[in-house]
CSV table of C-alpha atoms and ligand atoms in Angstrom, one decimal:
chain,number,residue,atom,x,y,z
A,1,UNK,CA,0.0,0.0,0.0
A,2,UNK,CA,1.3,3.5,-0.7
A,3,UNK,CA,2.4,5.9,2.2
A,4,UNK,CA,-1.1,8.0,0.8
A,5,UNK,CA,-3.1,4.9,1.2
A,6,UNK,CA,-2.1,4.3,3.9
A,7,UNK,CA,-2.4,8.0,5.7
A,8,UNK,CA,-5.8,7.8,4.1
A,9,UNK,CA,-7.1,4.8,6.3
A,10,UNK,CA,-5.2,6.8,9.7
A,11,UNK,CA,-7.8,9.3,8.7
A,12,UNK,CA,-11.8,9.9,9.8
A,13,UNK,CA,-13.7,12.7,9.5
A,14,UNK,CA,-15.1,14.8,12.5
A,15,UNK,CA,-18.1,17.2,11.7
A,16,UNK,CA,-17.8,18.9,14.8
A,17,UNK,CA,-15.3,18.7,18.0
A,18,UNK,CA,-17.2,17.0,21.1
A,19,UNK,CA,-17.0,18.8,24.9
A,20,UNK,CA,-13.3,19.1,26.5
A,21,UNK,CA,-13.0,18.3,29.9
A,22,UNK,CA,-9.9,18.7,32.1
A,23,UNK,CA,-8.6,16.1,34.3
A,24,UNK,CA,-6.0,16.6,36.9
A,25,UNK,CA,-4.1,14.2,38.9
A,26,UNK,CA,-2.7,14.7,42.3
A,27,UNK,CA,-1.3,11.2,42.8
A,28,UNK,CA,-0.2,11.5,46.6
A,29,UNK,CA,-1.8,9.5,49.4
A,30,UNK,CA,-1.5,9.3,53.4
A,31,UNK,CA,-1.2,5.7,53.0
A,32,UNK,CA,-2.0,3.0,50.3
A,33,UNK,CA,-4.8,1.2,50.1
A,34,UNK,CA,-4.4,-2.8,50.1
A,35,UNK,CA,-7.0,-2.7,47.2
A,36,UNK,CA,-6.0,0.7,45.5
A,37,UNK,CA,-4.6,0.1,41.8
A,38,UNK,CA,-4.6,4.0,41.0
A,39,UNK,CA,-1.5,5.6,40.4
A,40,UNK,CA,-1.3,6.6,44.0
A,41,UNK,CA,1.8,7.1,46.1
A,42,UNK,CA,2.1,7.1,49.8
A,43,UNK,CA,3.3,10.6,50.8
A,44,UNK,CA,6.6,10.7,53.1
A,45,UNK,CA,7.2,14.4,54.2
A,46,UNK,CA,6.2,17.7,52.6
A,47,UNK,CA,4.5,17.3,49.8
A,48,UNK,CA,6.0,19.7,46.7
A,49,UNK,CA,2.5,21.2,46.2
A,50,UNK,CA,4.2,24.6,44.7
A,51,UNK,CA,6.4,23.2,42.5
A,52,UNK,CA,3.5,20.7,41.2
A,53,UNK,CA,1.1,23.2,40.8
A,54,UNK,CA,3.4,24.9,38.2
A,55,UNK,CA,4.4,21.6,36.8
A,56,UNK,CA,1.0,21.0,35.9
A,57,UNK,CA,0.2,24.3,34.4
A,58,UNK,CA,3.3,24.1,32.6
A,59,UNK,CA,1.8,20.3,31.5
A,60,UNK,CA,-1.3,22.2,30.4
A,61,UNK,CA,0.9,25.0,28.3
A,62,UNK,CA,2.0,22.2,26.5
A,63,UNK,CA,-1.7,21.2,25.2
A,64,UNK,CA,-3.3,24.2,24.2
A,65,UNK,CA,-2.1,24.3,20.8
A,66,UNK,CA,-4.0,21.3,20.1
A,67,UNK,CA,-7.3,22.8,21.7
A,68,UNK,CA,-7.4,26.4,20.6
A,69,UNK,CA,-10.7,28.3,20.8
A,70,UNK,CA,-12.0,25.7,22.7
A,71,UNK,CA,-13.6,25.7,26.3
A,72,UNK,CA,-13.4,23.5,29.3
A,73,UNK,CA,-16.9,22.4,30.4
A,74,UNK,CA,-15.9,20.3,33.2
A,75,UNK,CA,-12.6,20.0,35.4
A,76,UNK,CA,-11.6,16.8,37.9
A,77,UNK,CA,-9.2,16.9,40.1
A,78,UNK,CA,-8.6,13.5,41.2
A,79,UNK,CA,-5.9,11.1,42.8
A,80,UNK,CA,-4.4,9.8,45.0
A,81,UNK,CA,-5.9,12.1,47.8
A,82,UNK,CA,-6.2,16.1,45.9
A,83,UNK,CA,-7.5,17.0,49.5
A,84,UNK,CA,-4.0,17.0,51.3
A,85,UNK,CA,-3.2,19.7,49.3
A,86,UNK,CA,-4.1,23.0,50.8
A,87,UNK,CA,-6.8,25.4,49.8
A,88,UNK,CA,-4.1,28.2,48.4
A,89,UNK,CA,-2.4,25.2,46.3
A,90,UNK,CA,-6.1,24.6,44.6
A,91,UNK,CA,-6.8,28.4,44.3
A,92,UNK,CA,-3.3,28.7,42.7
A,93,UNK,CA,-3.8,25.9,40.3
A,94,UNK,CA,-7.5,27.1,39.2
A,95,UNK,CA,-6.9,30.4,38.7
A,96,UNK,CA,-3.9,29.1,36.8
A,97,UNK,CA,-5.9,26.7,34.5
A,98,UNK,CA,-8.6,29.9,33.8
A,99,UNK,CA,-5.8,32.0,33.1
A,100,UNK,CA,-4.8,29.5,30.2
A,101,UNK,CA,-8.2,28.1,29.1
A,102,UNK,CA,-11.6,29.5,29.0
A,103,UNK,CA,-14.3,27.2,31.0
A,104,UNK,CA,-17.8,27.4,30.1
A,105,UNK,CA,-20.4,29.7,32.5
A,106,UNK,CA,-21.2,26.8,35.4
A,107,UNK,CA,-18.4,24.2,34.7
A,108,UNK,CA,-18.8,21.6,37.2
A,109,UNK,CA,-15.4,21.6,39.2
A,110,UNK,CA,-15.2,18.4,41.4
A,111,UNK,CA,-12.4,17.5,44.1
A,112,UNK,CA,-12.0,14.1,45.5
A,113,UNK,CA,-11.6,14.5,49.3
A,114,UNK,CA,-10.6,11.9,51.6
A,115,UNK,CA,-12.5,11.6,54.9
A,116,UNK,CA,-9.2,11.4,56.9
A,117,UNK,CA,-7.8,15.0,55.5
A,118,UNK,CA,-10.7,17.3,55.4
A,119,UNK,CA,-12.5,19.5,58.2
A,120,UNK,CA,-15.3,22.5,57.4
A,121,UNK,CA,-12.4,24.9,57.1
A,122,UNK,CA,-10.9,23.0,54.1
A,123,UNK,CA,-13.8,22.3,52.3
A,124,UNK,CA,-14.9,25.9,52.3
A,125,UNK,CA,-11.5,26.9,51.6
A,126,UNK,CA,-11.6,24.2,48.3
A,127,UNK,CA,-15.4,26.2,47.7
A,128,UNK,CA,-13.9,29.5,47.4
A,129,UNK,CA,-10.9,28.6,45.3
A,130,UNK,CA,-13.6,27.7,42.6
A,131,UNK,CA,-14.3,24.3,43.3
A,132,UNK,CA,-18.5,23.7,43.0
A,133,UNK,CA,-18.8,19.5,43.6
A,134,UNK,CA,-16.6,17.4,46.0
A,135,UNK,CA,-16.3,13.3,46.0
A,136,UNK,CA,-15.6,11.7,49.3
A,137,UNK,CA,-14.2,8.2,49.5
A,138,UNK,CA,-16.1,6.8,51.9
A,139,UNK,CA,-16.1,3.1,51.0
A,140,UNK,CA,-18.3,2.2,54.3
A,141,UNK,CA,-19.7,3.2,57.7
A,142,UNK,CA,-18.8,0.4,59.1
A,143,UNK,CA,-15.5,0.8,61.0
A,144,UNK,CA,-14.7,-3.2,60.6
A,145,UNK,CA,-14.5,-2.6,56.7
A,146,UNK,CA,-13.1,0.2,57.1
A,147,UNK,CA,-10.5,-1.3,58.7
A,148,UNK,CA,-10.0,-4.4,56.7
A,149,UNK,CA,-10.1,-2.1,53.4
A,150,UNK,CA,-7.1,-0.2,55.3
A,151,UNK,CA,-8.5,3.4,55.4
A,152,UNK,CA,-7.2,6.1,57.2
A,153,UNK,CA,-10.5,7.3,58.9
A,154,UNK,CA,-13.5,6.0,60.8
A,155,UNK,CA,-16.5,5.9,59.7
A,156,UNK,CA,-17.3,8.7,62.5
A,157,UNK,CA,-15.4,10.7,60.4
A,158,UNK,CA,-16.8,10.0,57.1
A,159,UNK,CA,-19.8,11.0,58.7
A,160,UNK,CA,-18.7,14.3,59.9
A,161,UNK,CA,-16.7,15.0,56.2
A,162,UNK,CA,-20.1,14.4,54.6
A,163,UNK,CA,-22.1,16.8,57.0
A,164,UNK,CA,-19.1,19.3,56.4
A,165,UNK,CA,-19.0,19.1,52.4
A,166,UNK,CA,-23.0,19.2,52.3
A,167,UNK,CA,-22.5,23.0,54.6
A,168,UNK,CA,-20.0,24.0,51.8
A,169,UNK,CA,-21.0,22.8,48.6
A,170,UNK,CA,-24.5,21.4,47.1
A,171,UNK,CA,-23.1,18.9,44.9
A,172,UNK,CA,-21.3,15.8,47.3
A,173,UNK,CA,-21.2,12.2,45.8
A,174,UNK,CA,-20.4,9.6,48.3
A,175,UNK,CA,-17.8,6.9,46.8
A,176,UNK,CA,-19.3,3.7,48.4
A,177,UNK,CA,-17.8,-0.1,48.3
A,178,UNK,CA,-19.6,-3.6,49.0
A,179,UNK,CA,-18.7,-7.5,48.1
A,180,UNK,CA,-15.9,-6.6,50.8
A,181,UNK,CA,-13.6,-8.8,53.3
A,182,UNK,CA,-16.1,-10.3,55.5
A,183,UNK,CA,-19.3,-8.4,54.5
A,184,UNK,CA,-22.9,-10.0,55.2
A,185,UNK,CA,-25.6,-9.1,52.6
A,186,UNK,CA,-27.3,-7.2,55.8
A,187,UNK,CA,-24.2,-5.0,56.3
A,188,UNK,CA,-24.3,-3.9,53.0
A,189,UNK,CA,-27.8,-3.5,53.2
A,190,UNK,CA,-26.8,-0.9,56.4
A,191,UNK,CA,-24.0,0.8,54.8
A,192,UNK,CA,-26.1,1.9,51.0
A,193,UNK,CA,-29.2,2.7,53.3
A,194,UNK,CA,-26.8,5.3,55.3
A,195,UNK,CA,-25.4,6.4,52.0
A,196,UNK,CA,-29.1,6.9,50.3
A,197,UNK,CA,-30.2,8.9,53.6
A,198,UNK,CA,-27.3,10.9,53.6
A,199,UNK,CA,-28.3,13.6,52.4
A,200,UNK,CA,-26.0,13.6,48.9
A,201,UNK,CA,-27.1,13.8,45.8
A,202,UNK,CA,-24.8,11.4,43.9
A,203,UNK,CA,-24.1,8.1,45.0
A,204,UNK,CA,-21.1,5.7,43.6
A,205,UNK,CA,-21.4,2.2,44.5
A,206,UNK,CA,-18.5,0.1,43.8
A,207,UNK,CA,-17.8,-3.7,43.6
A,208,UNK,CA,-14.6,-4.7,45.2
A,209,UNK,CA,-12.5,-5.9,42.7
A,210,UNK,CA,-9.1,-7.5,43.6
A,211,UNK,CA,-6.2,-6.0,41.1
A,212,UNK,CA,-2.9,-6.9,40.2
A,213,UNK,CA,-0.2,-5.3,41.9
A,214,UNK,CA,-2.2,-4.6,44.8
A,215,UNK,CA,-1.3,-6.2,48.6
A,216,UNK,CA,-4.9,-7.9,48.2
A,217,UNK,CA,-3.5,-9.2,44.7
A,218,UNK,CA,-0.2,-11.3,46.9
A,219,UNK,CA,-2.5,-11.9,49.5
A,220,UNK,CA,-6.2,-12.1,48.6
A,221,UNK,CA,-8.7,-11.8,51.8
A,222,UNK,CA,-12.2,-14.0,51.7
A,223,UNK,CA,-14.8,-11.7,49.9
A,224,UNK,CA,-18.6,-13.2,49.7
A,225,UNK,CA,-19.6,-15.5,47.2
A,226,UNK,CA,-20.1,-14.2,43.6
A,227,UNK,CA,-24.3,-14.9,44.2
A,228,UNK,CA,-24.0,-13.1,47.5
A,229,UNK,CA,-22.5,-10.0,46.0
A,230,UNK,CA,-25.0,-10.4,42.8
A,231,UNK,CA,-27.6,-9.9,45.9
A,232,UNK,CA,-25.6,-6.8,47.2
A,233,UNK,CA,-25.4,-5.1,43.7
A,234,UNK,CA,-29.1,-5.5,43.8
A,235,UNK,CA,-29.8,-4.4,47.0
A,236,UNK,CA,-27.8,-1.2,46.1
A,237,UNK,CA,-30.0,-0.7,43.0
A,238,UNK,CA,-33.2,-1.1,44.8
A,239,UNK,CA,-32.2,1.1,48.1
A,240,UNK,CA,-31.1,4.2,45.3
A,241,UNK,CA,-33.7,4.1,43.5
A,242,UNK,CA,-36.4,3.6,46.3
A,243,UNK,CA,-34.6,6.9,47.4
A,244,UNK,CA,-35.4,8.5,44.7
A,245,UNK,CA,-31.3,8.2,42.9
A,246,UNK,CA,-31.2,7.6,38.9
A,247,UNK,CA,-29.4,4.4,38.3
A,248,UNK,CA,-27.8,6.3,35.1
A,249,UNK,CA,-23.8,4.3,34.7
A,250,UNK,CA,-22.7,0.8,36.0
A,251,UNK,CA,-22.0,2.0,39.5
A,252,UNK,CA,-23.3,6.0,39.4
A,253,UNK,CA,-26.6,7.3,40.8
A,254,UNK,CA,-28.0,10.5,41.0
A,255,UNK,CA,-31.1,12.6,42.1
A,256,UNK,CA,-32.2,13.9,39.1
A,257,UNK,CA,-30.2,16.9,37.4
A,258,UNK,CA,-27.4,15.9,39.5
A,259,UNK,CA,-25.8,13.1,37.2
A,260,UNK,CA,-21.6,13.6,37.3
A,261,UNK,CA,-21.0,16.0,33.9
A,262,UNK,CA,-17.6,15.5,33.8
A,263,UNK,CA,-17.6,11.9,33.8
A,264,UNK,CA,-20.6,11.5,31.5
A,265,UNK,CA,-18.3,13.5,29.3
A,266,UNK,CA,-15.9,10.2,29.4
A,267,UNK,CA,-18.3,7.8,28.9
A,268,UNK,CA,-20.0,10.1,25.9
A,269,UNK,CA,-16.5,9.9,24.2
A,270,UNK,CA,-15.9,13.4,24.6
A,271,UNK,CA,-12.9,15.0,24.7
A,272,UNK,CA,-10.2,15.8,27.9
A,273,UNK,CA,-7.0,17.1,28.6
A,274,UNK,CA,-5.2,14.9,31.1
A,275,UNK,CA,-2.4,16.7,33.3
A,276,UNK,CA,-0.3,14.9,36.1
A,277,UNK,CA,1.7,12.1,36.6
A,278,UNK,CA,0.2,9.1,34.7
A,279,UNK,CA,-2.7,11.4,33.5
A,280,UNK,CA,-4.0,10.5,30.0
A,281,UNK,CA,-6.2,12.2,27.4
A,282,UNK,CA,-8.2,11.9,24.2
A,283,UNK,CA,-8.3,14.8,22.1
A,284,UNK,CA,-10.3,15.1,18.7
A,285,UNK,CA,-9.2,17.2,15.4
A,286,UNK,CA,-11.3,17.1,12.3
A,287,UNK,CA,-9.6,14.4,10.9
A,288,UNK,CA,-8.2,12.1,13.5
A,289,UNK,CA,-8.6,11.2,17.5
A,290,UNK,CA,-6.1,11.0,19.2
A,291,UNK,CA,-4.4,10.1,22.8
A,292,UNK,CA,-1.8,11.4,24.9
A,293,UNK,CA,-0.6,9.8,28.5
A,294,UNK,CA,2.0,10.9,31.2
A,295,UNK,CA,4.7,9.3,33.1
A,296,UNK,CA,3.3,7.5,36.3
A,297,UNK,CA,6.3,8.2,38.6
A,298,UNK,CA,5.7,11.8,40.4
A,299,UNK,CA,9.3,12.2,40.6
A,300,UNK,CA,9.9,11.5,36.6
A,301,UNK,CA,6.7,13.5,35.7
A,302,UNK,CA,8.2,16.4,37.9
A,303,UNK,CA,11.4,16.0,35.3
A,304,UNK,CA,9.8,15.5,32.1
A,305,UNK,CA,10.4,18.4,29.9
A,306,UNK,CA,8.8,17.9,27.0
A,307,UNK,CA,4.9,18.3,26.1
A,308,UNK,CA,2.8,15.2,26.1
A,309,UNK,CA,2.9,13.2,22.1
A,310,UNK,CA,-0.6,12.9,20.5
A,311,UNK,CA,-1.1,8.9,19.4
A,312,UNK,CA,-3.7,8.9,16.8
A,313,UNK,CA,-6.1,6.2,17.6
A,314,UNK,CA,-6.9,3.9,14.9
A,315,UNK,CA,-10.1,4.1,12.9
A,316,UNK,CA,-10.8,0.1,13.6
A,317,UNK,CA,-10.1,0.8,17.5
A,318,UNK,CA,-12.5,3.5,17.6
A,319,UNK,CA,-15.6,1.2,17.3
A,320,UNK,CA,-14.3,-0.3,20.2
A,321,UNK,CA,-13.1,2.7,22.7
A,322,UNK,CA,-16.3,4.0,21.8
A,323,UNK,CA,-18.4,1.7,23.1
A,324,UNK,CA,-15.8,1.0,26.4
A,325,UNK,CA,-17.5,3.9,27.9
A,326,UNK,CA,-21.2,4.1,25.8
A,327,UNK,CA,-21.8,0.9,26.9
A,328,UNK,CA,-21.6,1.5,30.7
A,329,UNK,CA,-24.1,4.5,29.9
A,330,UNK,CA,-27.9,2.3,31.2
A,331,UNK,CA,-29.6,4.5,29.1
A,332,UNK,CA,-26.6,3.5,25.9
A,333,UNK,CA,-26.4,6.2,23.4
A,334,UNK,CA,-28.1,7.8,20.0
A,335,UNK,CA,-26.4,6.0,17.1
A,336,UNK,CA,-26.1,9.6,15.5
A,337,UNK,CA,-23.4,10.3,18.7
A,338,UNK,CA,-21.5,7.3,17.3
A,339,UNK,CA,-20.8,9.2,14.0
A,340,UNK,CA,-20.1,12.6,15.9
A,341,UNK,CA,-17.6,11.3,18.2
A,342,UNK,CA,-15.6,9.0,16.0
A,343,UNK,CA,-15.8,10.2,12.6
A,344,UNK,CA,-17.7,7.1,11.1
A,345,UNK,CA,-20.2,5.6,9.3
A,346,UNK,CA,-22.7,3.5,11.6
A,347,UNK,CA,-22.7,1.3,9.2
A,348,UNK,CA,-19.3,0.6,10.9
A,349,UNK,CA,-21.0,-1.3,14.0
A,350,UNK,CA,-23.5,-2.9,12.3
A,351,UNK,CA,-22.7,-5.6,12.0
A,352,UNK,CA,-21.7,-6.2,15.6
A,353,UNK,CA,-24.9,-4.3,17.3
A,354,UNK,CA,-26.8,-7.1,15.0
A,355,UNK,CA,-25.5,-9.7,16.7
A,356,UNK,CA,-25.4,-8.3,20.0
A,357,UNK,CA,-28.8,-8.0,20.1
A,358,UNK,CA,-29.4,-12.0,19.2
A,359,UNK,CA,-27.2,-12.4,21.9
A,360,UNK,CA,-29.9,-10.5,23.9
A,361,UNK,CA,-26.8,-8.0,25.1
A,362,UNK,CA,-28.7,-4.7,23.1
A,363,UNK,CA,-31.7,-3.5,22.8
A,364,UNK,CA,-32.6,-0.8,20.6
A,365,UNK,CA,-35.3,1.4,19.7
A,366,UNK,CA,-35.6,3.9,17.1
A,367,UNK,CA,-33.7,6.6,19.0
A,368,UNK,CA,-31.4,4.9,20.8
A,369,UNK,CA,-28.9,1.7,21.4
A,370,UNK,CA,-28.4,0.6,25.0
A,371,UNK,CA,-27.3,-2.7,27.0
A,372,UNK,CA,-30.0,-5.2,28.0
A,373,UNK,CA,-29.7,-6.2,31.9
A,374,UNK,CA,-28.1,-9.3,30.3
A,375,UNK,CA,-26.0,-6.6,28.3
A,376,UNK,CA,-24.9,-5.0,31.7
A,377,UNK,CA,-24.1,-7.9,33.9
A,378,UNK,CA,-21.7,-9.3,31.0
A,379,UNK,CA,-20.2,-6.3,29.7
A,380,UNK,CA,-17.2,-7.8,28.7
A,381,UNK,CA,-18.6,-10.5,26.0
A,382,UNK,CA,-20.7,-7.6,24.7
A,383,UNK,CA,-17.6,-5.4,24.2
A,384,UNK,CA,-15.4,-7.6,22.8
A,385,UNK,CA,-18.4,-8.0,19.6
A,386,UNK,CA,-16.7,-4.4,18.7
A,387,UNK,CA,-13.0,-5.1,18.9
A,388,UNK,CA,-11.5,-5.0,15.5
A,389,UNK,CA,-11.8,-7.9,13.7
A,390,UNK,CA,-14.4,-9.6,15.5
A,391,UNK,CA,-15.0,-11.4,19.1
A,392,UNK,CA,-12.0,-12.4,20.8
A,393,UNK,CA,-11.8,-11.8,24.3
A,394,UNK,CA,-9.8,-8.8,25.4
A,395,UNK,CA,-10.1,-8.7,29.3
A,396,UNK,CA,-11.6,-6.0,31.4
A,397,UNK,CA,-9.4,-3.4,30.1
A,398,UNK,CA,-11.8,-0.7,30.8
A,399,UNK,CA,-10.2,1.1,33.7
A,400,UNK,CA,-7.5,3.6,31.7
A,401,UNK,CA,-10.7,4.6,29.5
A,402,UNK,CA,-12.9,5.5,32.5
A,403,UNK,CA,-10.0,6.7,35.1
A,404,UNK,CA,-12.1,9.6,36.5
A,405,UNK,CA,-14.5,7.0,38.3
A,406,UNK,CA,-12.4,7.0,41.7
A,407,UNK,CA,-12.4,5.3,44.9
A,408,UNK,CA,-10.4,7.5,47.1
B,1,SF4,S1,-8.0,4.1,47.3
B,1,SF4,FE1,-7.9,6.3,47.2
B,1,SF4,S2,-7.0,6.8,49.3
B,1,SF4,FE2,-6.6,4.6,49.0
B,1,SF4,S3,-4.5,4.6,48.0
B,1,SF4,FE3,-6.0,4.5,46.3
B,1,SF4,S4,-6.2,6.7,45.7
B,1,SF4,FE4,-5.3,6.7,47.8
């Protein structure tokens, strides 16, 4: 094939350029999880907030030629633990990221907070630096999980962060875990009832998974059978949404008009900047999407001079990286987005959303494409029906496309 051919099938075409988000990741920690397989890094001493903050404005510098005349609707600042750093490190690195990038009137701005690092003094510090939604990692309110998951706090004083953020900010999700060490289907019952009367109006509910490279991975704990779990996942479902919560992702529920925009962003294929160490992006020009990803080590990312490379996705992938985040949407997606977002034909997933749906994975209707229950309980088979070049199995490699949905 000649080098024109062959730029020719690198190539897609892009009416117009989806929503930009801006991801930001402060990878320190107080201590590591046993479970946690997030670029996270236990903190020893002072932690160089200064010299980070300009690292990763300087880290942003380097992307705005490829965003020009664009806006940020959403910004996350995520980890690792973004609540050790101070309230002054925040306001510096906001006013920084306005000063370089418009955002849109109302951009969400979230910050995860961990339970063990914040008091009402911090979070309306965080509130008047800009930031308008916080995540708090709770996990549990149960202070044996909370121990057995290795957390830093009690549940005491995931109680008291969550009465805090709610005086500071209106928009608080609660990051929420069950399936864990030595959970009973009535303790999980407990801990999503106390989440749903909490007084939030976004709710994460997380199965624990065990990861590699994780202490849990070299020494795995006894977690409840897979049916016992199947009966927690349900129990969550039905406690949300009997409180009134919108079951509207895999594991996010909101009160209505509260869904998360920045991570709908994600799993609409839209675009973001990532900055920080590990951070990765997807960026979309007319005529190609593309990627760019960070080094994980803070130490190395502190070093790295130059700007982050663009990798141009591959038209066959996009089918694929596409539906990695549509597909966890419960409501799926207007086949119309498909073309906007990638730059093709829907005749290009024809073929596969045909025989999905014998499968019983998808349902359609004439306005939109979304996963059966059967669809959402195995996600996995029904992905790997997009991968290029037909069905073989491809793992649960969804976590790098979806890295905002934290557990911190
Ligand atoms: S789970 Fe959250 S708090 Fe724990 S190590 Fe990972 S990022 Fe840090």
């Amino acid at each position: 094939m000649k080098t024109a051919e062959l730029e020719r099938t690198d190539r897609v075409r892009l009416k117009a350029l989806p929503p930009l988000a801006l991801y930001v990741h402060i990878p320190w920690c107080v201590r590591k999880c046993p479970y946690c397989d997030f670029n996270s890094h236990e903190r020893s001493g002072e932690l160089p907030e200064k010299a980070y903050v300009e690292k990763l404005l300087h880290d942003l510098e380097g992307h705005l030629p490829s965003v020009w005349g664009r806006r940020l609707t959403s910004v996350f600042i995520g980890g690792g633990t973004p609540s050790l750093f101070s309230p002054a490190s925040i306001d510096a690195l906001l006013s920084g990221v306005r000063a370089r990038l418009p955002l849109e009137p109302g951009a969400e701005i979230t910050l995860e907070a961990n339970p063990g690092t914040v008091e009402a003094g911090r979070f309306r510090g965080f509130r008047d630096a800009g930031v308008n939604r916080i995540s708090i990692g709770v996990q549990s309110f149960d202070d044996r999980m909370l121990t057995a998951l290795g957390r830093i706090h009690s549940a005491d004083e995931a109680r008291r962060a969550i009465a805090a953020a709610l005086a500071a900010f209106d928009n608080v999700n609660i990051d929420l875990m069950y399936g864990l060490p030595g959970q009973s289907a009535d303790m999980a019952r407990a801990d999503i009832t106390e989440a749903a009367n909490a007084g939030t109006p976004h709710v994460s509910a997380y199965q624990l998974t065990i990861e590699p490279n994780t202490a849990f991975w070299s020494k795995p704990p006894p977690l409840p059978e897979h049916d016992e779990s199947a009966d927690m996942q349900l129990a969550v479902e039905n406690r949300l949404a009997e409180s009134g919560f919108e079951h509207y992702e895999i594991s996010a529920f909101a009160k209505p008009g509260m869904r998360c925009r920045h991570n709908l962003n994600y799993w609409e294929f839209g675009d973001y900047l990532g900055i920080g160490a590990g951070a990765h992006g997807k960026i979309s020009f007319p005529d190609r999407v593309t990627r760019h990803e960070r080094a994980k080590q803070p130490a190395m990312y502190m070093q790295e001079a130059a700007a982050a490379e663009n990798r141009i996705i591959a038209p066959a992938e996009l089918p694929f990286e596409f539906m990695l985040n549509a597909l966890r949407l419960v409501e799926g997606f207007a086949p119309e987005l498909f073309s906007e977002r990638t730059g093709l034909s829907v005749i290009a997933i024809q073929q596969a959303v045909g025989e999905a749906e014998r499968q019983g994975l998808l349902g359609r209707d004439l306005k939109r494409i979304r996963p059966t229950e059967r669809g959402q309980r195995f996600l996995n088979e029904l992905l790997a029906l997009f991968l290029p070049g037909g069905t073989a199995a491809r793992g649960s490699g969804d976590r790098g496309a979806v890295h905002a949905i934290r557990i911190s």
